[in-house]
JSON list of C-alpha atoms in Angstrom, two decimals:
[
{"chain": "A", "resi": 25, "resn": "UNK", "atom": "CA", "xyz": [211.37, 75.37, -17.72]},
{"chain": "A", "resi": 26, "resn": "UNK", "atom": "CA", "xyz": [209.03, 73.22, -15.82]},
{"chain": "A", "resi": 27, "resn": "UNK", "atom": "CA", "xyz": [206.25, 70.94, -17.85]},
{"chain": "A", "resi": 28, "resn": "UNK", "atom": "CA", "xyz": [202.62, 71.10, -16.61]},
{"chain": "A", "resi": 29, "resn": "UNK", "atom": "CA", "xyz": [201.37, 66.94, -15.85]},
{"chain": "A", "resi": 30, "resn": "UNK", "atom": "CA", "xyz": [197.87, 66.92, -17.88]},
{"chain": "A", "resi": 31, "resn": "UNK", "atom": "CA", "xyz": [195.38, 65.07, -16.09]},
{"chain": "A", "resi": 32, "resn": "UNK", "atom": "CA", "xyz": [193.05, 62.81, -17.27]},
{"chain": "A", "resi": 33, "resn": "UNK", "atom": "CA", "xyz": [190.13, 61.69, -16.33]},
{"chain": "A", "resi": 34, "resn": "UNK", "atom": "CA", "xyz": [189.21, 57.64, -16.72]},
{"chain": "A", "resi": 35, "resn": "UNK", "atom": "CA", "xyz": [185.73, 57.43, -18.25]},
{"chain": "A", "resi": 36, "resn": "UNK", "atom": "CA", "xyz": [184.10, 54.07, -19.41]},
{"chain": "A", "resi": 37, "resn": "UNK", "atom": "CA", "xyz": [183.83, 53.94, -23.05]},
{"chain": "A", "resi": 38, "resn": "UNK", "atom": "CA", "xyz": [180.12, 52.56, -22.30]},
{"chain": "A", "resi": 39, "resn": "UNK", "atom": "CA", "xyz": [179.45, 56.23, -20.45]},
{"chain": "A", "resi": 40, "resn": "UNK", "atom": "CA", "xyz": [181.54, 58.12, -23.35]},
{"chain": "A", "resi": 41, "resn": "UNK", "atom": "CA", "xyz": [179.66, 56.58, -25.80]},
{"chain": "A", "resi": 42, "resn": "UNK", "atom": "CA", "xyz": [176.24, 57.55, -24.77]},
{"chain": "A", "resi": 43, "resn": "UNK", "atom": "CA", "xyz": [176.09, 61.53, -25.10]},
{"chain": "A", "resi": 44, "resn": "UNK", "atom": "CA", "xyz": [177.13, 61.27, -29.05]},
{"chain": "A", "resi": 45, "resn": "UNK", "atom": "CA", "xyz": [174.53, 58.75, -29.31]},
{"chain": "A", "resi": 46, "resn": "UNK", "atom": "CA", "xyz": [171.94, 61.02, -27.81]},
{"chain": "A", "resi": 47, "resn": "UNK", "atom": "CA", "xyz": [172.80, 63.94, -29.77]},
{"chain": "A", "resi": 48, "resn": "UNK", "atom": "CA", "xyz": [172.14, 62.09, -32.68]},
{"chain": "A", "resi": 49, "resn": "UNK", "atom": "CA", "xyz": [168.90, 60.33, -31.45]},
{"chain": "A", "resi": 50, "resn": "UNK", "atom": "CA", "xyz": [166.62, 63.64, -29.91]},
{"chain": "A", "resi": 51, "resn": "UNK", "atom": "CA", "xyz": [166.56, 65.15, -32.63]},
{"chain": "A", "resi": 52, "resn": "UNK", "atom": "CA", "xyz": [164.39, 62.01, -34.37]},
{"chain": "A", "resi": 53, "resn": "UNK", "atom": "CA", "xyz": [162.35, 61.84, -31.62]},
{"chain": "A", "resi": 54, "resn": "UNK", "atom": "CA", "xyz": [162.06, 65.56, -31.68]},
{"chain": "A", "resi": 55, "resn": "UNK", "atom": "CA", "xyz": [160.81, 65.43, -35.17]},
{"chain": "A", "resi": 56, "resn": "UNK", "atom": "CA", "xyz": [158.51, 62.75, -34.53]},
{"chain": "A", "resi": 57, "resn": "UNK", "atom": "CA", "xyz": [156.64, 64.46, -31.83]},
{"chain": "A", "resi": 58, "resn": "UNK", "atom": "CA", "xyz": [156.44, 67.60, -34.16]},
{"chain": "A", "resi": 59, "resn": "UNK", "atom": "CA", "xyz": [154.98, 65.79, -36.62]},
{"chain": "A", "resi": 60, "resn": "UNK", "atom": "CA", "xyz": [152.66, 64.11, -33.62]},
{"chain": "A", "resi": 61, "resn": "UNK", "atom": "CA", "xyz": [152.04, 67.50, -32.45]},
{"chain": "A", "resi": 62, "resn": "UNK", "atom": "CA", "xyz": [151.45, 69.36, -36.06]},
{"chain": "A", "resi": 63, "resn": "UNK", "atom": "CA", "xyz": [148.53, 66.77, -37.16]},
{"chain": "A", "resi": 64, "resn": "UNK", "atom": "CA", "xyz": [144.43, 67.64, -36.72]},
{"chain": "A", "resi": 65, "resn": "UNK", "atom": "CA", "xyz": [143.16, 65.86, -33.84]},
{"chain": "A", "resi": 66, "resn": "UNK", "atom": "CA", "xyz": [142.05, 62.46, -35.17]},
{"chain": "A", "resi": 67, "resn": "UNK", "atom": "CA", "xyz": [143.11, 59.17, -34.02]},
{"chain": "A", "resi": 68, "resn": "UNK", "atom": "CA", "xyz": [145.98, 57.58, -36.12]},
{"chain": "A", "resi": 69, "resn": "UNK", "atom": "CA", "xyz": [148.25, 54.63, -35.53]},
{"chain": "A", "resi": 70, "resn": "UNK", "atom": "CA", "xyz": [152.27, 54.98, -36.06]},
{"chain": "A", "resi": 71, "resn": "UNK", "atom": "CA", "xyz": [154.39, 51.90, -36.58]},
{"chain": "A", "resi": 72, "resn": "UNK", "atom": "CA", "xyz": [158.20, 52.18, -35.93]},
{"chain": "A", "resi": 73, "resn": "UNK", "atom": "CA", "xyz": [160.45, 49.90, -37.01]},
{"chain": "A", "resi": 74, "resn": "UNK", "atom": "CA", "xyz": [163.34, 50.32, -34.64]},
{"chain": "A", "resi": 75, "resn": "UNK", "atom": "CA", "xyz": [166.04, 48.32, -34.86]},
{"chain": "A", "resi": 76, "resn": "UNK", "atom": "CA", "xyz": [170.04, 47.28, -35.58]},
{"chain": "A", "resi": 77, "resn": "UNK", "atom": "CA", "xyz": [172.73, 44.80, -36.84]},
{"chain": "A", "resi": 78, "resn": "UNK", "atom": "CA", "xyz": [174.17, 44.64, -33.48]},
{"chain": "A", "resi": 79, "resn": "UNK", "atom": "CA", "xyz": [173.21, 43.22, -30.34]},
{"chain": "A", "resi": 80, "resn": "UNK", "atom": "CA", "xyz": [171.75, 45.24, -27.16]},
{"chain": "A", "resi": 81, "resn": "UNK", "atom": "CA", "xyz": [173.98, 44.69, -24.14]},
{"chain": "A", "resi": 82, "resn": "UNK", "atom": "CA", "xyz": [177.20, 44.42, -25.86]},
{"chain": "A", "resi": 83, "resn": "UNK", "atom": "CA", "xyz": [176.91, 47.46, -28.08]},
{"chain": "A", "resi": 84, "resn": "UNK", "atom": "CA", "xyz": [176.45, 50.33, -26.00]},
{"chain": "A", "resi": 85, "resn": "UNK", "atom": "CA", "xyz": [174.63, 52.75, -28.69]},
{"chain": "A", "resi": 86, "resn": "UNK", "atom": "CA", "xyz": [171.92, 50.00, -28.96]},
{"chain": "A", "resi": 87, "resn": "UNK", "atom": "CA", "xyz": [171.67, 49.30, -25.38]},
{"chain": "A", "resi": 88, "resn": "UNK", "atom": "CA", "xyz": [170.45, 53.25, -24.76]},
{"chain": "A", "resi": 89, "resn": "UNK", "atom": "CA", "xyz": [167.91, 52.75, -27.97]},
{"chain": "A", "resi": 90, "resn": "UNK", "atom": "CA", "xyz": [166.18, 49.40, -26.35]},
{"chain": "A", "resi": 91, "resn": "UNK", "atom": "CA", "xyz": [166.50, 51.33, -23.11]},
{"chain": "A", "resi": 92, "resn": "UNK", "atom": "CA", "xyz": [165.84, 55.06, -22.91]},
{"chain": "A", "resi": 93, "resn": "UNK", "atom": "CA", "xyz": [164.61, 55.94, -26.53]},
{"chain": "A", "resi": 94, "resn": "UNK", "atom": "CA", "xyz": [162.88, 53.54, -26.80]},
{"chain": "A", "resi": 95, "resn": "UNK", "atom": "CA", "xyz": [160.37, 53.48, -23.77]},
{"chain": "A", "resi": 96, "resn": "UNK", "atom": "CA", "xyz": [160.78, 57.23, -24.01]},
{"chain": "A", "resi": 97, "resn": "UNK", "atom": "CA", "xyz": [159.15, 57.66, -27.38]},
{"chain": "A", "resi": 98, "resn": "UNK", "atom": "CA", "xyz": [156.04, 55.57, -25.82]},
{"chain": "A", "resi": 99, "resn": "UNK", "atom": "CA", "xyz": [155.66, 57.27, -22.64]},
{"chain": "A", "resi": 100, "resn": "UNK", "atom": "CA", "xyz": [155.44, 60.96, -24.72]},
{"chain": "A", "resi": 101, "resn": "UNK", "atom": "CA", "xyz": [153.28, 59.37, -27.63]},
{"chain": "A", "resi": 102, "resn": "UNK", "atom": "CA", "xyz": [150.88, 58.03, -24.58]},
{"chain": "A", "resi": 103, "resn": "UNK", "atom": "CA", "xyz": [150.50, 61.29, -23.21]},
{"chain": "A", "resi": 104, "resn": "UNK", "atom": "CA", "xyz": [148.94, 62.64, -26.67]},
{"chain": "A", "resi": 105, "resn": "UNK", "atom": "CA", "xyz": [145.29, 61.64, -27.36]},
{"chain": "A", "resi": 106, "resn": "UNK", "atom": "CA", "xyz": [144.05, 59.97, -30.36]},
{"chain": "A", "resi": 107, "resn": "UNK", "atom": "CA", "xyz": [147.51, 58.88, -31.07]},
{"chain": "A", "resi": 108, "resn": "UNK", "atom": "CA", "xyz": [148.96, 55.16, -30.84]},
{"chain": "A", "resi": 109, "resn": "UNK", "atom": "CA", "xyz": [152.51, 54.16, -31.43]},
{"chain": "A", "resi": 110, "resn": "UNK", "atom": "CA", "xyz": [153.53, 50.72, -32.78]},
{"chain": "A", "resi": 111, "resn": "UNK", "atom": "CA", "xyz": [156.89, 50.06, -32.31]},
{"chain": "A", "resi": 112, "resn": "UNK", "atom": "CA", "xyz": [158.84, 47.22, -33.38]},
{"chain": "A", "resi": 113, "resn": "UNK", "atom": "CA", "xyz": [162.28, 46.45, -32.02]},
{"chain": "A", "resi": 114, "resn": "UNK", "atom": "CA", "xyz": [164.84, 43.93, -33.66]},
{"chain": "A", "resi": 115, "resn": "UNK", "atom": "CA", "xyz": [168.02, 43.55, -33.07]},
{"chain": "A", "resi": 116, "resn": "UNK", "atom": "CA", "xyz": [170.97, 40.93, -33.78]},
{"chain": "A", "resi": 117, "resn": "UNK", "atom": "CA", "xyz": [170.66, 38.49, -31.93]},
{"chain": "A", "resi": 118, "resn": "UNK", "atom": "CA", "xyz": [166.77, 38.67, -31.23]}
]
C-alpha cells in the first residue's frame, strides 16, 4: 500500500495572521459606513478611539489596524460630505 507525502506550504505567521484579522475588522467598518450612509445629510463629527494593549510592528493584528484600517476608514469617511472622522490611535508602547 503506498502512502501519499502531504505537502505543505510555508506561510509566515505575519501573512496567516492577517485574513482572520480582516474578517473580523470589515465588518466594523462596514457598519460604520452604514450608519455614515443611513444619517440625513447634515454635517457631524465622529471620534474613534482606536486602539490596543500591544504594540504595532511586533503584533501583526495591530500592525494591519495602524496600517490598512486605519487610513482606510479616513479615506471612505472623506469621500462622504458633511461628515468628519476623528480618530484616535493608541497603542502600547505609544
Amino acid at each position: 500500500m503506498r502512502t501519499r507525502r502531504r505537502r505543505f506550504r510555508i506561510v509566515p505567521a505575519a501573512v496567516a495572521a492577517v485574513p482572520g484579522f480582516l474578517a473580523a475588522a470589515f465588518p466594523v467598518a462596514a457598519v460604520l459606513l452604514g450608519v455614515l450612509a443611513s444619517r440625513p445629510a447634515s454635517a457631524e463629527q465622529y471620534t474613534l478611539r482606536v486602539g490596543s494593549g500591544h504594540p504595532a510592528g511586533a503584533t501583526v493584528y495591530v500592525t494591519v489596524l495602524r496600517d490598512y484600517l486605519v487610513p482606510e476608514l479616513r479615506r471612505r469617511v472623506a469621500e462622504e460630505p458633511d461628515h468628519e472622522l476623528r480618530i484616535i490611535e493608541g497603542y502600547g508602547g505609544s
